[in-house]
Coordinates of C-alpha atoms in Angstrom, one line a residue:
Chain A
M283 CA 28.0 28.8 -20.2
T284 CA 28.3 25.3 -21.4
G285 CA 29.1 23.2 -18.4
H286 CA 26.9 22.7 -15.4
D287 CA 29.7 24.0 -13.1
D288 CA 30.3 27.1 -15.3
F289 CA 26.6 27.8 -15.5
D290 CA 26.1 27.5 -11.8
R291 CA 29.1 29.7 -11.0
T292 CA 28.0 32.3 -13.5
V293 CA 24.3 32.4 -12.1
A294 CA 25.7 32.6 -8.4
R295 CA 28.1 35.4 -9.5
W296 CA 25.4 37.3 -11.2
L297 CA 23.1 37.0 -8.2
E298 CA 25.7 38.3 -5.9
A299 CA 26.5 41.1 -8.1
D300 CA 22.9 41.9 -8.7
S301 CA 22.3 42.2 -5.0
I302 CA 24.9 44.7 -4.1
S303 CA 22.8 47.8 -3.9
P304 CA 21.7 48.5 -0.3
A305 CA 18.2 48.1 1.0
P306 CA 16.4 51.3 1.8
A307 CA 16.7 52.0 5.5
E308 CA 13.4 53.8 5.7
G309 CA 11.7 50.4 5.0
L310 CA 13.0 48.9 8.2
D311 CA 11.9 52.0 10.1
R312 CA 8.5 51.8 8.8
V313 CA 7.9 48.1 9.6
L314 CA 9.4 48.5 13.1
D315 CA 7.0 51.4 13.6
A316 CA 4.1 49.3 12.4
T317 CA 5.2 46.3 14.7
R318 CA 5.7 48.5 17.6
R319 CA 1.9 49.3 17.4
R320 CA 0.9 45.7 17.4
R321 CA 1.3 42.8 19.9
P322 CA 2.4 39.3 18.9
R323 CA -0.4 36.9 18.7
P324 CA -0.8 34.0 21.2
A325 CA 0.9 30.9 19.9
W326 CA -2.4 28.9 19.5
L327 CA -3.7 31.6 17.4
S328 CA -0.9 31.3 15.0
G329 CA -1.8 27.6 14.2
L330 CA -2.5 26.4 10.9
G331 CA -5.6 27.7 9.1
S332 CA -6.5 30.1 12.0
H333 CA -9.0 32.7 11.2
W334 CA -6.5 35.7 11.2
V335 CA -5.4 34.6 7.6
G336 CA -7.5 37.3 5.9
E337 CA -6.7 40.1 8.3
A338 CA -4.9 43.0 7.0
Y339 CA -2.4 45.4 8.5
G340 CA -1.0 48.7 7.6
G341 CA -2.4 50.6 4.6
R342 CA -4.0 47.7 2.9
S343 CA -6.7 47.0 5.4
S344 CA -9.4 48.7 3.6
S345 CA -8.8 46.4 0.6
L346 CA -9.7 43.3 2.4
P347 CA -13.3 41.9 3.0
R348 CA -14.5 42.2 6.6
A349 CA -16.0 39.2 8.4
G350 CA -19.3 40.8 9.7
L351 CA -22.0 38.3 9.0
R352 CA -25.1 38.1 11.0
W353 CA -26.0 35.0 12.8
S354 CA -29.4 34.7 10.8
T355 CA -27.4 35.0 7.5
V356 CA -25.1 32.2 8.7
I357 CA -27.9 30.0 9.5
V358 CA -29.6 30.5 6.2
V359 CA -26.4 29.8 4.4
L360 CA -25.8 26.6 6.4
V361 CA -29.2 25.5 5.6
V362 CA -28.7 26.1 1.9
I363 CA -25.4 24.3 2.1
A364 CA -26.9 21.3 3.8
A365 CA -29.7 21.2 1.0
L366 CA -27.0 21.3 -1.7
V367 CA -24.9 18.7 -0.1
G368 CA -27.8 16.4 0.3
G369 CA -28.9 16.9 -3.2
A370 CA -25.3 16.6 -4.6
I371 CA -25.0 13.2 -2.7
L372 CA -28.2 11.9 -4.2
V373 CA -27.2 13.0 -7.8
G374 CA -23.6 12.0 -7.3
A375 CA -24.8 8.4 -6.3
Q376 CA -26.4 8.3 -9.8
L377 CA -23.6 9.9 -11.6
F378 CA -20.8 7.9 -10.3
R379 CA -21.7 4.2 -10.9
P380 CA -18.3 2.6 -11.0
S381 CA -17.2 1.4 -14.4
P382 CA -16.1 -2.4 -14.7
L383 CA -12.7 -3.1 -13.1
P384 CA -9.9 -3.3 -15.7
T385 CA -8.8 -6.8 -16.1
G386 CA -5.5 -7.4 -14.2
H387 CA -4.0 -7.9 -10.8
L388 CA -1.4 -6.4 -8.6
G389 CA 1.9 -7.5 -9.9
R390 CA 5.4 -6.2 -8.8
L391 CA 6.8 -3.2 -7.2
A392 CA 9.4 -1.3 -9.1
Y393 CA 11.4 1.1 -6.9
V394 CA 14.5 3.4 -6.8
L395 CA 16.8 2.9 -3.8
D396 CA 20.2 4.5 -3.5
G397 CA 20.5 5.0 -7.1
D398 CA 19.6 1.5 -8.0
I399 CA 16.4 0.1 -9.6
Y400 CA 14.7 -2.9 -7.8
L401 CA 11.9 -5.3 -8.7
A402 CA 10.1 -6.9 -5.6
D403 CA 6.8 -8.4 -4.8
W404 CA 4.0 -6.0 -4.5
D405 CA 4.8 -5.6 -0.7
G406 CA 8.4 -5.1 -1.1
G407 CA 9.4 -8.8 -0.5
N408 CA 12.0 -10.7 -2.5
P409 CA 13.7 -7.7 -3.9
V410 CA 16.0 -8.0 -6.9
R411 CA 18.2 -5.4 -8.2
I412 CA 18.0 -4.8 -11.9
A413 CA 20.0 -1.7 -12.4
D414 CA 23.2 -0.9 -10.4
G415 CA 23.9 2.6 -9.9
V416 CA 25.4 5.0 -7.2
P417 CA 23.5 7.1 -4.6
D418 CA 22.4 10.3 -5.8
N419 CA 25.0 13.2 -5.1
A420 CA 27.7 10.5 -4.5
P421 CA 30.7 10.1 -6.8
P422 CA 30.8 9.6 -9.6
I423 CA 28.3 12.3 -10.4
C424 CA 25.8 11.0 -13.1
G425 CA 26.0 7.5 -11.9
S426 CA 22.6 6.9 -10.5
Y427 CA 19.4 5.4 -11.9
G428 CA 16.2 6.9 -11.2
G429 CA 12.4 6.9 -12.0
E430 CA 9.5 9.2 -11.8
G431 CA 5.9 9.2 -12.8
S432 CA 4.6 5.8 -14.2
M433 CA 7.7 3.5 -14.5
W434 CA 5.4 0.6 -15.6
S435 CA 3.8 0.6 -19.0
P436 CA -0.1 0.7 -18.8
D437 CA -0.3 -3.1 -19.7
G438 CA 2.4 -3.8 -17.1
R439 CA 4.7 -5.6 -19.7
H440 CA 7.6 -3.2 -19.7
L441 CA 9.4 -0.8 -17.2
A442 CA 11.0 2.6 -18.0
Y443 CA 13.7 4.3 -15.9
R444 CA 16.5 6.8 -16.4
F445 CA 20.2 6.8 -15.9
G446 CA 21.7 10.0 -14.8
N447 CA 20.6 12.1 -11.9
Y448 CA 19.6 15.7 -11.7
D449 CA 23.1 17.1 -12.3
C450 CA 23.6 15.3 -15.6
A451 CA 23.5 17.0 -18.9
D452 CA 22.9 13.8 -20.9
Q453 CA 20.6 11.3 -19.5
T454 CA 19.4 8.0 -21.0
V455 CA 16.2 6.2 -20.8
H456 CA 16.2 2.4 -20.3
I457 CA 13.3 0.1 -21.2
S458 CA 13.2 -3.4 -19.6
D459 CA 10.8 -6.3 -19.8
A460 CA 8.7 -7.2 -16.8
D461 CA 11.6 -9.3 -15.4
G462 CA 14.0 -6.5 -15.5
H463 CA 15.8 -7.5 -18.6
Q464 CA 16.8 -4.4 -20.6
V465 CA 15.4 -4.3 -24.1
A466 CA 16.3 -0.8 -25.2
S467 CA 18.1 2.3 -24.2
F468 CA 18.4 5.8 -25.9
P469 CA 19.2 9.4 -25.0
G470 CA 16.5 11.3 -23.3
N471 CA 16.4 14.3 -20.7
G472 CA 13.8 15.0 -18.2
W473 CA 12.2 13.3 -15.2
K474 CA 9.1 11.4 -16.0
V475 CA 9.2 9.0 -19.1
A476 CA 5.7 9.2 -20.7
W477 CA 4.1 5.9 -21.7
S478 CA 1.5 6.0 -24.5
P479 CA -1.8 4.9 -23.5
D480 CA -1.4 1.5 -25.7
S481 CA 1.9 0.9 -24.0
T482 CA 3.8 0.6 -27.4
R483 CA 5.8 3.9 -27.2
V484 CA 7.4 6.3 -24.9
A485 CA 8.0 10.1 -25.1
T486 CA 10.9 12.0 -23.6
W487 CA 12.6 15.3 -24.1
V488 CA 15.4 14.9 -26.5
E489 CA 16.4 18.5 -26.0
M490 CA 14.9 20.1 -23.0
G491 CA 12.2 22.5 -23.9
K492 CA 12.8 22.2 -27.6
T493 CA 12.3 18.6 -29.1
I494 CA 10.5 15.5 -27.9
G495 CA 11.3 12.0 -29.1
V496 CA 8.8 9.2 -29.5
Y497 CA 10.5 5.8 -29.2
G498 CA 9.3 2.3 -29.7
L499 CA 10.1 -0.5 -27.4
D500 CA 12.9 -1.5 -29.7
G501 CA 14.6 1.8 -28.8
V502 CA 14.2 3.2 -32.3
R503 CA 12.9 6.8 -32.6
Q504 CA 9.7 6.9 -34.6
V505 CA 8.9 10.8 -34.4
L506 CA 10.8 13.8 -33.4
V507 CA 8.5 16.5 -32.4
T508 CA 9.9 20.1 -32.6
L509 CA 8.1 22.6 -30.3
P510 CA 6.9 25.7 -32.2
F511 CA 9.0 28.7 -31.6
E512 CA 6.3 30.1 -29.4
A513 CA 6.3 27.1 -27.2
M514 CA 10.0 27.1 -26.5
G515 CA 11.8 28.9 -23.8
G516 CA 10.7 28.6 -20.3
G517 CA 9.0 25.3 -21.0
G518 CA 11.8 23.0 -19.7
D519 CA 10.0 22.7 -16.3
F520 CA 7.7 19.8 -17.1
D521 CA 7.9 16.6 -18.9
P522 CA 5.6 15.9 -22.0
A523 CA 2.5 13.9 -21.4
W524 CA 0.3 11.9 -23.8
S525 CA -3.2 12.8 -24.5
P526 CA -5.8 10.1 -23.6
D527 CA -6.3 9.1 -27.3
G528 CA -2.4 8.6 -27.8
R529 CA -2.5 10.9 -30.9
S530 CA -0.8 13.9 -29.4
L531 CA 1.6 15.0 -26.7
L532 CA 0.9 17.8 -24.3
T533 CA 3.5 20.1 -22.8
P534 CA 3.9 22.0 -20.7
Y535 CA 1.0 22.9 -18.5
R536 CA 1.9 26.6 -18.0
S537 CA 2.0 27.2 -21.6
P538 CA 0.2 24.2 -23.0
W539 CA 0.5 23.0 -26.6
E540 CA -0.8 20.0 -28.2
L541 CA 1.7 18.4 -30.3
P542 CA 0.3 15.6 -32.5
V543 CA 2.6 12.9 -33.4
D544 CA 0.6 11.9 -36.6
G545 CA 1.8 14.9 -38.7
R546 CA -1.0 17.4 -37.8
A547 CA 0.0 20.8 -36.9
P548 CA 0.8 21.8 -33.3
Q549 CA -1.7 24.1 -31.7
P550 CA -1.9 25.9 -28.2
V551 CA -4.3 24.4 -25.8
P552 CA -6.7 27.0 -24.6
A553 CA -6.6 27.9 -20.8
A554 CA -10.1 26.7 -20.5
D555 CA -9.4 23.2 -21.9
P556 CA -9.0 20.9 -19.0
R557 CA -6.0 19.3 -20.5
S558 CA -4.0 22.5 -19.8
K559 CA -4.7 22.1 -16.1
R560 CA -2.0 21.3 -13.5
D561 CA -1.6 17.6 -12.6
A562 CA -4.3 16.6 -15.0
V563 CA -4.8 12.8 -14.7
Y564 CA -7.3 10.4 -16.4
S565 CA -9.2 7.4 -15.3
H566 CA -8.3 4.1 -16.9
D567 CA -11.1 4.3 -19.4
G568 CA -10.3 8.0 -20.2
A569 CA -13.9 9.0 -19.1
R570 CA -13.0 11.0 -16.1
M571 CA -10.1 13.3 -14.9
A572 CA -8.8 15.1 -11.9
F573 CA -6.7 18.3 -11.8
V574 CA -5.8 20.9 -9.5
G575 CA -7.1 24.4 -10.3
D576 CA -4.5 26.9 -9.8
S577 CA -5.8 30.2 -11.1
D578 CA -8.3 31.4 -8.7
S579 CA -8.1 28.7 -6.3
V580 CA -5.9 25.5 -5.4
S581 CA -9.0 23.2 -5.5
L582 CA -9.1 19.4 -6.5
V583 CA -11.5 19.1 -9.3
I584 CA -12.8 15.8 -10.4
A585 CA -14.6 16.1 -13.9
K586 CA -15.7 14.4 -16.9
A587 CA -12.9 14.0 -19.6
D588 CA -14.6 17.1 -21.4
G589 CA -14.0 19.2 -18.2
T590 CA -17.6 19.2 -16.9
K591 CA -17.0 19.4 -13.3
L592 CA -18.5 16.6 -11.1
R593 CA -17.0 17.4 -7.8
V594 CA -14.7 20.1 -6.5
L595 CA -12.9 19.8 -3.0
E596 CA -12.4 23.5 -2.1
G597 CA -8.8 24.5 -1.5
A598 CA -7.0 27.8 -0.8
K599 CA -8.8 30.7 -2.7
A600 CA -7.1 33.5 -4.2
D601 CA -7.8 36.9 -2.7
P602 CA -8.4 39.6 -5.2
V603 CA -5.6 41.6 -3.6
Y604 CA -3.1 39.1 -2.1
G605 CA -3.6 36.2 -4.3
L606 CA -3.3 32.7 -2.7
Y607 CA -1.3 33.9 0.3
G608 CA -2.8 36.3 2.9
P609 CA -0.8 38.6 5.1
G610 CA 1.5 36.4 7.3
G611 CA 2.7 34.3 4.5
V612 CA -0.1 31.7 5.0
S613 CA -2.2 30.4 2.1
N614 CA -5.9 31.1 2.4
G615 CA -6.8 27.5 2.8
A616 CA -5.7 24.0 2.0
M617 CA -3.4 23.0 -0.9
Y618 CA -4.0 19.9 -3.1
D619 CA -1.3 18.2 -5.1
S620 CA -0.7 14.9 -7.1
P621 CA -4.3 13.5 -7.7
V622 CA -4.5 9.9 -8.9
L623 CA -7.7 8.3 -10.1
S624 CA -8.7 4.8 -9.0
P625 CA -9.0 2.2 -11.9
T626 CA -12.7 2.6 -11.9
G627 CA -12.6 6.4 -11.4
D628 CA -14.7 6.2 -8.1
R629 CA -12.0 7.4 -5.9
V630 CA -9.3 10.0 -6.1
A631 CA -6.1 9.8 -3.9
F632 CA -4.2 13.0 -3.5
S633 CA -1.6 14.9 -1.2
W634 CA -3.3 17.5 0.9
S635 CA -1.6 20.1 3.1
P636 CA -3.0 22.8 5.3
A637 CA -2.5 26.5 4.8
V638 CA 1.1 26.9 3.6
G639 CA 3.4 29.3 5.4
A640 CA 2.5 28.6 9.0
P641 CA 5.3 27.9 11.4
E642 CA 4.6 24.2 11.4
S643 CA 4.3 22.1 8.1
S644 CA 2.2 19.0 7.6
S645 CA 1.0 17.0 4.8
E646 CA -1.3 14.1 4.4
I647 CA -2.3 11.4 1.9
R648 CA -6.0 11.4 1.4
V649 CA -8.6 9.7 -0.6
V650 CA -12.0 10.9 -1.5
D651 CA -15.0 8.7 -2.5
V652 CA -16.3 10.6 -5.5
A653 CA -19.9 9.6 -5.2
T654 CA -20.3 10.6 -1.4
G655 CA -17.5 13.1 -1.1
T656 CA -16.2 11.2 2.0
V657 CA -12.6 12.0 2.5
T658 CA -10.3 9.5 4.4
T659 CA -6.8 10.4 5.6
L660 CA -4.4 7.6 5.0
S661 CA -1.1 9.1 6.2
R662 CA -0.1 12.1 8.0
S663 CA 3.3 13.7 8.4
T664 CA 4.6 16.8 10.3
G665 CA 7.9 18.4 10.8
D666 CA 10.2 19.8 8.3
Y667 CA 9.9 17.1 5.8
P668 CA 6.1 16.5 5.3
T669 CA 4.8 13.6 3.2
S670 CA 5.7 14.3 -0.5
G671 CA 3.0 12.0 -1.7
S672 CA 4.4 12.2 -5.1
A673 CA 4.4 8.4 -5.7
I674 CA 0.8 7.7 -5.2
R675 CA -0.5 4.7 -7.0
F676 CA -3.7 2.6 -6.9
S677 CA -3.6 -1.2 -7.1
P678 CA -5.5 -2.7 -10.2
E679 CA -8.4 -3.7 -7.8
G680 CA -8.6 -0.1 -6.3
D681 CA -8.5 -1.4 -2.9
R682 CA -4.8 -0.4 -2.0
V683 CA -2.8 2.7 -2.3
L684 CA 1.0 3.0 -2.9
F685 CA 2.6 6.1 -1.5
S686 CA 5.9 7.8 -0.4
R687 CA 6.3 9.6 2.8
A688 CA 9.2 11.1 4.7
D689 CA 10.1 10.7 8.4
A690 CA 11.2 13.5 10.7
S691 CA 14.8 13.3 9.4
G692 CA 13.8 13.5 5.7
V693 CA 14.3 9.9 4.8
T694 CA 11.6 8.8 2.3
S695 CA 9.9 5.3 2.4
L696 CA 7.3 3.5 0.4
W697 CA 4.2 2.7 2.0
S698 CA 0.8 0.9 1.3
V699 CA -2.5 1.1 2.9
R700 CA -6.0 0.0 2.1
V701 CA -8.3 2.8 0.9
D702 CA -10.2 2.7 4.2
G703 CA -7.0 3.7 6.0
S704 CA -6.4 0.2 7.6
D705 CA -3.5 -2.2 7.1
A706 CA -0.7 0.3 6.6
R707 CA 2.5 -1.5 5.7
L708 CA 6.0 -0.1 5.3
L709 CA 7.2 -1.7 1.9
V710 CA 10.8 -0.2 1.5
S711 CA 12.6 2.0 3.8
G712 CA 14.8 4.5 2.2
A713 CA 13.2 4.4 -1.3
D714 CA 12.1 7.6 -2.8
W715 CA 10.0 6.4 -5.8
G716 CA 8.1 3.4 -6.7
D717 CA 5.4 2.1 -8.9
W718 CA 3.2 -0.9 -8.8
Q719 CA 2.8 -3.2 -11.9
W720 CA -0.7 -3.9 -13.1
Q721 CA -0.1 -7.5 -14.3
P722 CA -2.4 -8.4 -17.1
S723 CA -4.5 -11.6 -16.6
E724 CA -3.9 -14.2 -19.2
Chain B
M109 CA 23.2 35.8 21.0
Q110 CA 20.5 35.5 18.3
R111 CA 18.8 32.6 20.2
D112 CA 18.5 34.9 23.3
L113 CA 17.0 37.5 21.1
V114 CA 14.5 35.2 19.7
L115 CA 13.5 34.1 23.1
R116 CA 13.2 37.7 24.4
A117 CA 11.2 38.6 21.2
R118 CA 8.9 35.6 21.8
D119 CA 8.1 36.9 25.2
G120 CA 7.0 40.1 23.6
D121 CA 10.3 42.2 23.9
H122 CA 10.0 44.6 20.8
D123 CA 13.7 45.7 21.3
A124 CA 14.8 42.3 20.9
F125 CA 12.7 41.9 17.8
T126 CA 14.1 45.3 16.5
A127 CA 17.6 43.8 16.8
L128 CA 16.6 40.7 14.9
A129 CA 15.0 42.6 12.2
A130 CA 17.8 45.1 11.8
G131 CA 20.2 42.2 11.5
A132 CA 18.3 40.4 8.9
F133 CA 16.7 43.3 7.0
D134 CA 19.4 44.0 4.4
R135 CA 19.7 40.2 3.5
L136 CA 15.9 39.8 3.4
H137 CA 15.7 42.9 1.0
R138 CA 18.3 41.6 -1.3
T139 CA 16.7 38.2 -1.4
A140 CA 13.3 39.6 -2.1
R141 CA 14.7 41.8 -4.8
L142 CA 16.3 38.9 -6.5
I143 CA 13.1 37.0 -6.6
L144 CA 10.9 39.8 -7.5
R145 CA 13.2 41.9 -9.6
S146 CA 11.9 45.1 -8.3
D147 CA 13.0 47.4 -5.3
D148 CA 9.4 48.5 -4.5
R149 CA 8.0 45.0 -4.5
A150 CA 10.8 43.7 -2.5
S151 CA 10.2 46.3 0.1
D152 CA 6.6 45.4 0.4
A153 CA 7.5 41.6 0.6
V154 CA 10.0 42.4 3.4
Q155 CA 7.7 44.4 5.3
E156 CA 4.9 41.9 5.2
A157 CA 7.3 39.0 6.2
L158 CA 8.6 41.1 9.2
M159 CA 5.2 42.0 10.1
A160 CA 4.3 38.4 10.1
A161 CA 7.3 37.4 12.0
W162 CA 6.4 39.8 14.8
L163 CA 2.8 38.9 15.0
H164 CA 3.5 35.1 15.0
I165 CA 6.9 35.1 16.9
R166 CA 5.3 33.2 19.7
A167 CA 4.6 30.2 17.4
V168 CA 8.4 29.7 17.0
R169 CA 9.2 26.6 18.8
D170 CA 13.0 26.3 17.9
P171 CA 14.8 29.6 18.3
D172 CA 17.7 28.2 16.5
R173 CA 15.6 28.0 13.3
F174 CA 14.3 31.5 13.4
D175 CA 16.3 32.5 10.2
A176 CA 14.8 29.7 8.3
W177 CA 11.3 30.4 9.4
L178 CA 11.8 34.1 8.6
H179 CA 13.2 33.3 5.1
R180 CA 10.2 31.1 4.6
L181 CA 7.8 33.8 5.5
L182 CA 9.7 36.1 3.0
V183 CA 9.5 33.7 0.3
H184 CA 5.7 33.2 0.6
A185 CA 5.5 37.0 0.8
C186 CA 7.4 37.2 -2.4
Y187 CA 5.0 34.7 -4.0
R188 CA 2.0 36.7 -2.9
E189 CA 3.7 40.0 -4.1
A190 CA 4.4 38.5 -7.5
R191 CA 0.8 37.2 -7.9
R192 CA -0.6 40.4 -6.7
V193 CA 1.0 42.5 -9.4
K194 CA 1.2 39.9 -12.2
H195 CA -1.3 41.5 -14.3
R196 CA -0.2 45.0 -14.2
E197 CA 3.6 44.4 -14.3
V198 CA 5.7 46.9 -16.1
V199 CA 8.9 45.2 -16.9
E200 CA 12.2 47.3 -17.3
I201 CA 14.7 45.5 -19.3
H202 CA 17.9 47.1 -20.6
V203 CA 18.4 45.9 -24.1
S204 CA 21.9 45.3 -25.4
A205 CA 22.6 45.4 -29.0
P206 CA 23.3 41.8 -30.3
D207 CA 26.5 42.8 -32.0
A208 CA 27.8 44.3 -28.7
R209 CA 29.1 40.9 -27.7
G210 CA 32.6 40.0 -28.6
E211 CA 33.7 43.6 -28.9
G212 CA 35.5 43.5 -25.6
D213 CA 35.3 41.8 -22.2
A214 CA 33.4 44.4 -20.4
Q215 CA 30.8 44.5 -23.4
H216 CA 30.6 40.8 -23.2
L217 CA 30.0 40.7 -19.4
T218 CA 27.4 43.4 -19.8
A219 CA 25.6 41.1 -22.5
V220 CA 25.9 38.1 -20.3
R221 CA 24.4 40.1 -17.4
D222 CA 21.6 41.4 -19.6
Q223 CA 20.9 38.0 -20.9
L224 CA 20.7 36.6 -17.5
E225 CA 18.4 39.3 -16.3
R226 CA 16.1 38.6 -19.1
G227 CA 16.3 34.9 -18.7
F228 CA 15.7 35.2 -14.9
R229 CA 12.5 37.3 -15.5
R230 CA 11.1 34.6 -17.8
L231 CA 11.1 32.1 -14.8
T232 CA 8.2 31.8 -12.4
P233 CA 8.6 33.4 -9.0
E234 CA 9.0 29.8 -7.6
Q235 CA 11.7 29.0 -9.9
R236 CA 13.5 32.2 -9.1
A237 CA 13.1 31.5 -5.5
V238 CA 14.8 28.1 -5.7
L239 CA 17.8 29.6 -7.6
V240 CA 18.0 32.4 -5.1
V241 CA 17.9 30.2 -2.0
H242 CA 20.5 27.9 -3.5
H243 CA 22.9 30.2 -5.3
Y244 CA 22.6 33.4 -3.3
L245 CA 21.7 32.3 0.1
G246 CA 23.9 29.3 -0.2
L247 CA 21.7 27.2 2.0
P248 CA 22.3 23.4 2.3
D249 CA 19.5 21.4 0.6
A250 CA 17.7 20.5 3.9
E251 CA 17.7 24.1 5.0
A252 CA 16.6 25.3 1.6
A253 CA 13.7 22.9 1.7
I254 CA 12.6 24.2 4.9
V255 CA 12.7 27.7 3.6
L256 CA 10.8 26.9 0.5
D257 CA 8.3 24.7 2.4
I258 CA 8.9 21.7 0.4
A259 CA 10.6 18.2 0.8
V260 CA 14.3 17.9 0.3
G261 CA 13.8 15.7 -2.8
T262 CA 11.3 18.2 -4.1
F263 CA 14.0 20.9 -3.6
K264 CA 16.5 19.0 -5.6
S265 CA 14.1 18.3 -8.4
R266 CA 13.0 21.8 -8.5
L267 CA 16.5 23.2 -8.4
H268 CA 17.4 21.3 -11.4
R269 CA 14.2 22.1 -13.2
A270 CA 14.8 25.8 -12.5
S271 CA 18.2 25.6 -13.8
A272 CA 17.0 23.8 -16.8
A273 CA 14.2 26.4 -17.4
L274 CA 16.8 29.2 -17.1
R275 CA 19.1 27.5 -19.5
A276 CA 16.1 27.1 -21.8
A277 CA 15.1 30.7 -21.4
L278 CA 18.7 31.9 -22.1
E279 CA 18.7 29.8 -25.3
A280 CA 15.5 31.2 -26.4
D281 CA 16.7 34.6 -25.6
E282 CA 19.6 34.0 -28.0
R283 CA 17.1 33.3 -30.7
T284 CA 15.0 36.2 -30.0
P285 CA 15.6 39.4 -31.9
A286 CA 16.6 42.4 -29.7
V287 CA 13.5 44.3 -30.6
A288 CA 11.2 41.5 -29.4
R289 CA 13.0 41.2 -26.1
E290 CA 11.5 44.6 -25.0
S291 CA 8.1 43.1 -24.7
I292 CA 9.2 39.9 -22.9
A293 CA 7.7 39.7 -19.3

């Protein structure tokens, strides 16, 4: 099973062979008998997030909590919530005094379009192609350039992107200067190229799930980190990330390990450590972080860097019996994804979607004011290809957000909007990834 | 034909729904079994998906996409089922002797199957679902994305990542002593 085609064929054949035993017929009889005793719900009641989500059927109904609250209880709870919210706002206003803006201003937009890499003005104007590839999935396979995560270095002086699409066994990483002139290239697998906080190194898988290379801007490998045996295996799912202090790499979040690049011994990251959390991101000064909780809920958590929670936006909660998804295939609440902190840490942009599994999908790009908890919707998509929101970026001034969204036919474009939801602009149609340069002030 | 059945079922015709369910049941069960690696859990997931389909059949706006919608309900039922039993899972793995490979084609194929089985079990349910939807159901990318409730680009990315994870799991399996494999979840 060496080649991709051989591997795919082997997996397909095995799945086909593994599925040959027939399904038990009594299962169909049982469910038809159960459905015969029920009536379809009205269409309006099958909408997103409707109250039937927690309702059970069949033999499991006794396991689920019943909604039988008295009005007096509800009123008391509402009063308590109102008091808590008011207090939180007052305390939050004290806690979240914005730190000074980082020095810099909005520079150029780097983006991926049809397998090419472009540099343009921040609003997509005056594009210049700096890497010429072929569209993804077009022949020759493995002929496209791509980017994911932060393409620009934190100091805005260099750009990192990959050559080789998803189907390529051997990808390469390319580093260019701010004008798009290539300064280095080296082998490296994965998706995101991880820039060190000081912008002097990048980290990438050398061998997926086994070894990570740390390269300088000259393309010379400085360190080769070998994952401990216990950390190998199913860890090829996520790219390595730098710790905020730049002394370690972290990978991957489902079985997180801290891998020092200075000779110290690797060690597992405890599950309680905020660095192990899904989508963990840090503010520019490293003082605050945001992540998505995914053990007992899919909530957006904004915290101090040590994990002390400052604000939580409640998402889907895990039912003790059914987990995150209730009967009917609908999650028990909203889902959060891709949080990004503003430069000062006073706002968090994120992707939000309502209960998953309902007949109609939708997705939004939202931003929350951390001090007040005010949430503003910047973009909403419905249909089969809801907003991916995976390219969310703040401008250095924190006043605008860059994001990707897909139209009804699935074509992804880059957009920008002010954080108050005004002045939405289409930057590049057809582009599926982009990143704004934070140009240093000199 | 199926469109007519969906329209009738949407109007509350249980016989039409019975025909739809009977036509889809076997494939749904096989799909769920591949994702969950268990007959019992697959049965639970399929029953839950079909029950949900009946209860919410009136929300189906496009009858031609009933299959995709039904498979989406199934995938989410599988996710839920996987999480529900996550902490009390008893894994049954048939362990092949490492030196069995190479003694003959049949033994080699058995060893490969066992290795794939072990590797597949090391994946998350979401990763298994991506591979099953692509390799077993054979859906085009756009349709697979609908079934998995994700964007097309995300599907492509996840498919590659799931394949990479399976490769990594297989390679880790090759390094793992046979005795240790028995405890791998």
